[in-house]
Amino acid sequence: DAGVIQSPRHEVTEMGQEVTLRCKPISGHDYLFWYRQTMMRGLELLIYFNNNVPIDDSGMPEDRFSAKMPNASFSTLKIQPSEPRDSAVYFCASSLADIFNEQFFGPGTRLTVL
Amino acid sequence: SQQGEEDPQALSIQEGENATMNCSYKTSINNLQWYRQNSGRGLVHLILIRSNEREKHSGRLRVTLDTSKKSSSLLITASRAADTASYFCATLRNSGNTPLVFGKGTRLSVIA
């Protein structure tokens, strides 16, 4: 398996633009997590899904952020409109069977909002 | 606030020396996991220790868990330059169906 795949790897956009980050989890994994990492705040859990259903989105910073998982092999994180404070590295991770297990992280998307 | 807090924030050692990183947490846990993150990469799982375990080994890694003190330590023996990375502890709470909570990490530099 290729591991968790994220695209794009780098995104530079201007304030106010819509940004869509994509993730393909490891096949067969039941859980998918979206994280944001910054120097100031560390690694923050934004939202996670179980069997394509959002379970907890309390970490989503505000209504500008939304996430979907239309099927078991694809998820998106959308920011609309983007702001400079959204600049961070966004990681997607997946895990097998239950949340007790180890998480497998993707390489991340480095987002820069000018 | 973060469930797990690593200490120290940064550590610099010579190749061949041992590196010890600590993690403290606040609530009772089901398990505690350690992850490594190389610069510009995603996190990679290293080892998991359950709440009823006190020590676990994996290659040059040794993890201890003291639930009475709510703390864990990660020891890397005979460090190598390739061990340079950030190391994170992540805790899984014992109550509810909540996922892992990560600390802010320890940045380890191993100087050749």
GROMACS .gro file of C-alpha atoms in nm:
model
  226
    1ASP     CA    1   0.000   0.000   0.000
    2ALA     CA    2   0.126   0.349  -0.079
    3GLY     CA    3   0.030   0.486   0.260
    4VAL     CA    4  -0.185   0.790   0.318
    5ILE     CA    5  -0.178   1.017   0.015
    6GLN     CA    6  -0.232   1.390   0.034
    7SER     CA    7  -0.252   1.651  -0.237
    8PRO     CA    8  -0.134   1.903  -0.307
    9ARG     CA    9   0.193   1.892  -0.113
   10HIS     CA   10   0.227   2.269  -0.125
   11GLU     CA   11  -0.036   2.534  -0.179
   12VAL     CA   12   0.016   2.908  -0.199
   13THR     CA   13  -0.293   3.121  -0.232
   14GLU     CA   14  -0.417   3.468  -0.167
   15MET     CA   15  -0.642   3.574   0.115
   16GLY     CA   16  -1.006   3.523   0.031
   17GLN     CA   17  -0.951   3.234  -0.207
   18GLU     CA   18  -1.101   2.890  -0.159
   19VAL     CA   19  -0.858   2.610  -0.073
   20THR     CA   20  -0.930   2.239  -0.102
   21LEU     CA   21  -0.699   1.979   0.048
   22ARG     CA   22  -0.737   1.615  -0.046
   23CYS     CA   23  -0.664   1.288   0.128
   24LYS     CA   24  -0.673   0.923   0.035
   25PRO     CA   25  -0.649   0.700   0.344
   26ILE     CA   26  -0.495   0.357   0.358
   27SER     CA   27  -0.732   0.102   0.211
   28GLY     CA   28  -0.934  -0.076   0.478
   29HIS     CA   29  -0.883   0.184   0.746
   30ASP     CA   30  -1.200   0.284   0.925
   31TYR     CA   31  -1.089   0.613   1.080
   32LEU     CA   32  -0.968   0.929   0.911
   33PHE     CA   33  -0.830   1.232   1.092
   34TRP     CA   34  -0.748   1.585   0.980
   35TYR     CA   35  -0.483   1.777   1.178
   36ARG     CA   36  -0.328   2.121   1.155
   37GLN     CA   37   0.029   2.185   1.273
   38THR     CA   38   0.184   2.521   1.352
   39MET     CA   39   0.484   2.621   1.560
   40MET     CA   40   0.266   2.815   1.800
   41ARG     CA   41  -0.014   2.566   1.857
   42GLY     CA   42   0.149   2.234   1.778
   43LEU     CA   43  -0.060   1.953   1.630
   44GLU     CA   44  -0.434   2.017   1.653
   45LEU     CA   45  -0.706   1.768   1.566
   46LEU     CA   46  -0.963   1.937   1.345
   47ILE     CA   47  -1.210   1.660   1.269
   48TYR     CA   48  -1.228   1.284   1.242
   49PHE     CA   49  -1.448   1.037   1.059
   50ASN     CA   50  -1.547   0.679   1.129
   51ASN     CA   51  -1.674   0.479   0.833
   52ASN     CA   52  -1.713   0.805   0.637
   53VAL     CA   53  -1.928   0.967   0.907
   54PRO     CA   54  -1.798   1.277   1.089
   55ILE     CA   55  -1.773   1.194   1.458
   56ASP     CA   56  -1.621   1.502   1.617
   57ASP     CA   57  -1.564   1.835   1.445
   58SER     CA   58  -1.516   2.038   1.761
   59GLY     CA   59  -1.162   2.119   1.655
   60MET     CA   60  -1.266   2.293   1.336
   61PRO     CA   61  -1.169   2.655   1.404
   62GLU     CA   62  -1.469   2.823   1.245
   63ASP     CA   63  -1.734   2.802   0.980
   64ARG     CA   64  -1.483   2.878   0.708
   65PHE     CA   65  -1.357   2.522   0.750
   66SER     CA   66  -1.551   2.221   0.626
   67ALA     CA   67  -1.463   1.857   0.567
   68LYS     CA   68  -1.629   1.577   0.377
   69MET     CA   69  -1.573   1.209   0.323
   70PRO     CA   70  -1.796   1.099   0.035
   71ASN     CA   71  -1.653   0.747   0.033
   72ALA     CA   72  -1.403   0.526   0.213
   73SER     CA   73  -1.114   0.626  -0.010
   74PHE     CA   74  -1.140   1.003  -0.026
   75SER     CA   75  -1.174   1.305   0.200
   76THR     CA   76  -1.148   1.679   0.151
   77LEU     CA   77  -1.081   1.970   0.381
   78LYS     CA   78  -1.202   2.301   0.245
   79ILE     CA   79  -1.127   2.652   0.366
   80GLN     CA   80  -1.345   2.926   0.223
   81PRO     CA   81  -1.250   3.207   0.238
   82SER     CA   82  -0.888   3.152   0.339
   83GLU     CA   83  -0.701   3.390   0.570
   84PRO     CA   84  -0.329   3.436   0.641
   85ARG     CA   85  -0.373   3.281   0.988
   86ASP     CA   86  -0.476   2.957   0.820
   87SER     CA   87  -0.116   2.912   0.702
   88ALA     CA   88   0.002   2.581   0.846
   89VAL     CA   89   0.081   2.223   0.756
   90TYR     CA   90  -0.233   2.012   0.730
   91PHE     CA   91  -0.204   1.640   0.789
   92CYS     CA   92  -0.441   1.360   0.717
   93ALA     CA   93  -0.408   1.033   0.909
   94SER     CA   94  -0.594   0.706   0.910
   95SER     CA   95  -0.617   0.413   1.147
   96LEU     CA   96  -0.748   0.062   1.140
   97ALA     CA   97  -1.048  -0.069   1.326
   98ASP     CA   98  -1.062   0.163   1.623
   99ILE     CA   99  -0.920   0.477   1.772
  100PHE     CA  100  -0.698   0.279   2.007
  101ASN     CA  101  -0.468   0.187   1.726
  102GLU     CA  102  -0.173   0.370   1.584
  103GLN     CA  103  -0.237   0.638   1.327
  104PHE     CA  104  -0.069   0.650   0.988
  105PHE     CA  105   0.004   1.001   0.871
  106GLY     CA  106   0.026   1.141   0.523
  107PRO     CA  107   0.313   1.370   0.416
  108GLY     CA  108   0.107   1.682   0.478
  109THR     CA  109   0.004   1.984   0.275
  110ARG     CA  110   0.194   2.304   0.347
  111LEU     CA  111  -0.054   2.589   0.303
  112THR     CA  112   0.055   2.950   0.271
  113VAL     CA  113  -0.209   3.217   0.254
  114LEU     CA  114  -0.072   3.556   0.147
  115SER     CA  115  -0.487   2.235   2.678
  116GLN     CA  116  -0.270   1.954   2.554
  117GLN     CA  117  -0.314   1.621   2.730
  118GLY     CA  118   0.051   1.529   2.690
  119GLU     CA  119   0.339   1.764   2.755
  120GLU     CA  120   0.689   1.665   2.648
  121ASP     CA  121   1.001   1.767   2.829
  122PRO     CA  122   1.248   1.898   2.733
  123GLN     CA  123   1.129   2.107   2.439
  124ALA     CA  124   1.466   2.064   2.272
  125LEU     CA  125   1.760   1.830   2.327
  126SER     CA  126   2.101   1.824   2.164
  127ILE     CA  127   2.339   1.530   2.212
  128GLN     CA  128   2.644   1.371   2.054
  129GLU     CA  129   2.615   1.062   1.838
  130GLY     CA  130   2.643   0.751   2.051
  131GLU     CA  131   2.491   0.908   2.360
  132ASN     CA  132   2.153   0.815   2.498
  133ALA     CA  133   1.856   1.050   2.463
  134THR     CA  134   1.575   1.062   2.715
  135MET     CA  135   1.248   1.245   2.658
  136ASN     CA  136   0.964   1.270   2.904
  137CYS     CA  137   0.590   1.307   2.871
  138SER     CA  138   0.341   1.404   3.138
  139TYR     CA  139  -0.035   1.386   3.106
  140LYS     CA  140  -0.337   1.481   3.312
  141THR     CA  141  -0.617   1.226   3.293
  142SER     CA  142  -0.628   0.848   3.311
  143ILE     CA  143  -0.536   0.681   2.987
  144ASN     CA  144  -0.598   0.364   2.791
  145ASN     CA  145  -0.262   0.379   2.618
  146LEU     CA  146   0.022   0.614   2.535
  147GLN     CA  147   0.198   0.626   2.199
  148TRP     CA  148   0.522   0.783   2.081
  149TYR     CA  149   0.565   0.922   1.731
  150ARG     CA  150   0.859   1.064   1.539
  151GLN     CA  151   0.846   1.344   1.285
  152ASN     CA  152   1.134   1.414   1.053
  153SER     CA  153   1.156   1.765   0.914
  154GLY     CA  154   0.899   1.823   0.642
  155ARG     CA  155   0.735   1.484   0.691
  156GLY     CA  156   0.433   1.333   0.858
  157LEU     CA  157   0.443   1.164   1.196
  158VAL     CA  158   0.549   0.801   1.217
  159HIS     CA  159   0.433   0.570   1.494
  160LEU     CA  160   0.717   0.429   1.705
  161ILE     CA  161   0.569   0.240   1.995
  162LEU     CA  162   0.250   0.196   2.198
  163ILE     CA  163   0.236   0.115   2.568
  164ARG     CA  164  -0.087   0.020   2.739
  165SER     CA  165  -0.191   0.146   3.080
  166ASN     CA  166  -0.129  -0.193   3.241
  167GLU     CA  167   0.227  -0.210   3.107
  168ARG     CA  168   0.528  -0.051   3.274
  169GLU     CA  169   0.801  -0.093   3.017
  170LYS     CA  170   0.834  -0.179   2.653
  171HIS     CA  171   1.127  -0.219   2.415
  172SER     CA  172   1.161  -0.191   2.041
  173GLY     CA  173   1.513  -0.204   1.901
  174ARG     CA  174   1.704   0.091   2.047
  175LEU     CA  175   1.385   0.237   2.196
  176ARG     CA  176   1.275   0.185   2.552
  177VAL     CA  177   0.949   0.329   2.682
  178THR     CA  178   0.840   0.337   3.043
  179LEU     CA  179   0.503   0.431   3.185
  180ASP     CA  180   0.424   0.534   3.541
  181THR     CA  181   0.049   0.576   3.573
  182SER     CA  182   0.074   0.686   3.936
  183LYS     CA  183   0.283   0.984   3.826
  184LYS     CA  184   0.100   1.018   3.494
  185SER     CA  185   0.427   1.020   3.307
  186SER     CA  186   0.617   0.831   3.042
  187SER     CA  187   0.970   0.840   2.913
  188LEU     CA  188   1.124   0.749   2.579
  189LEU     CA  189   1.487   0.642   2.581
  190ILE     CA  190   1.685   0.615   2.259
  191THR     CA  191   2.010   0.431   2.317
  192ALA     CA  192   2.328   0.475   2.114
  193SER     CA  193   2.180   0.763   1.920
  194ARG     CA  194   2.261   0.823   1.554
  195ALA     CA  195   2.247   1.134   1.340
  196ALA     CA  196   1.944   0.980   1.167
  197ASP     CA  197   1.754   0.997   1.497
  198THR     CA  198   1.741   1.375   1.461
  199ALA     CA  199   1.370   1.454   1.458
  200SER     CA  200   1.083   1.574   1.674
  201TYR     CA  201   0.930   1.320   1.907
  202PHE     CA  202   0.569   1.338   2.023
  203CYS     CA  203   0.377   1.153   2.285
  204ALA     CA  204   0.007   1.095   2.229
  205THR     CA  205  -0.240   0.977   2.487
  206LEU     CA  206  -0.569   0.797   2.453
  207ARG     CA  207  -0.805   0.877   2.737
  208ASN     CA  208  -0.974   0.605   2.932
  209SER     CA  209  -1.314   0.771   2.923
  210GLY     CA  210  -1.534   0.827   2.625
  211ASN     CA  211  -1.462   0.762   2.263
  212THR     CA  212  -1.206   1.036   2.210
  213PRO     CA  213  -0.906   1.003   1.981
  214LEU     CA  214  -0.539   1.059   2.051
  215VAL     CA  215  -0.422   1.391   2.192
  216PHE     CA  216  -0.070   1.492   2.093
  217GLY     CA  217   0.181   1.697   2.289
  218LYS     CA  218   0.397   1.968   2.133
  219GLY     CA  219   0.698   1.746   2.099
  220THR     CA  220   1.067   1.736   2.182
  221ARG     CA  221   1.311   1.841   1.911
  222LEU     CA  222   1.610   1.608   1.922
  223SER     CA  223   1.934   1.694   1.748
  224VAL     CA  224   2.203   1.427   1.729
  225ILE     CA  225   2.537   1.571   1.630
  226ALA     CA  226   2.777   1.348   1.442
   0.00000   0.00000   0.00000
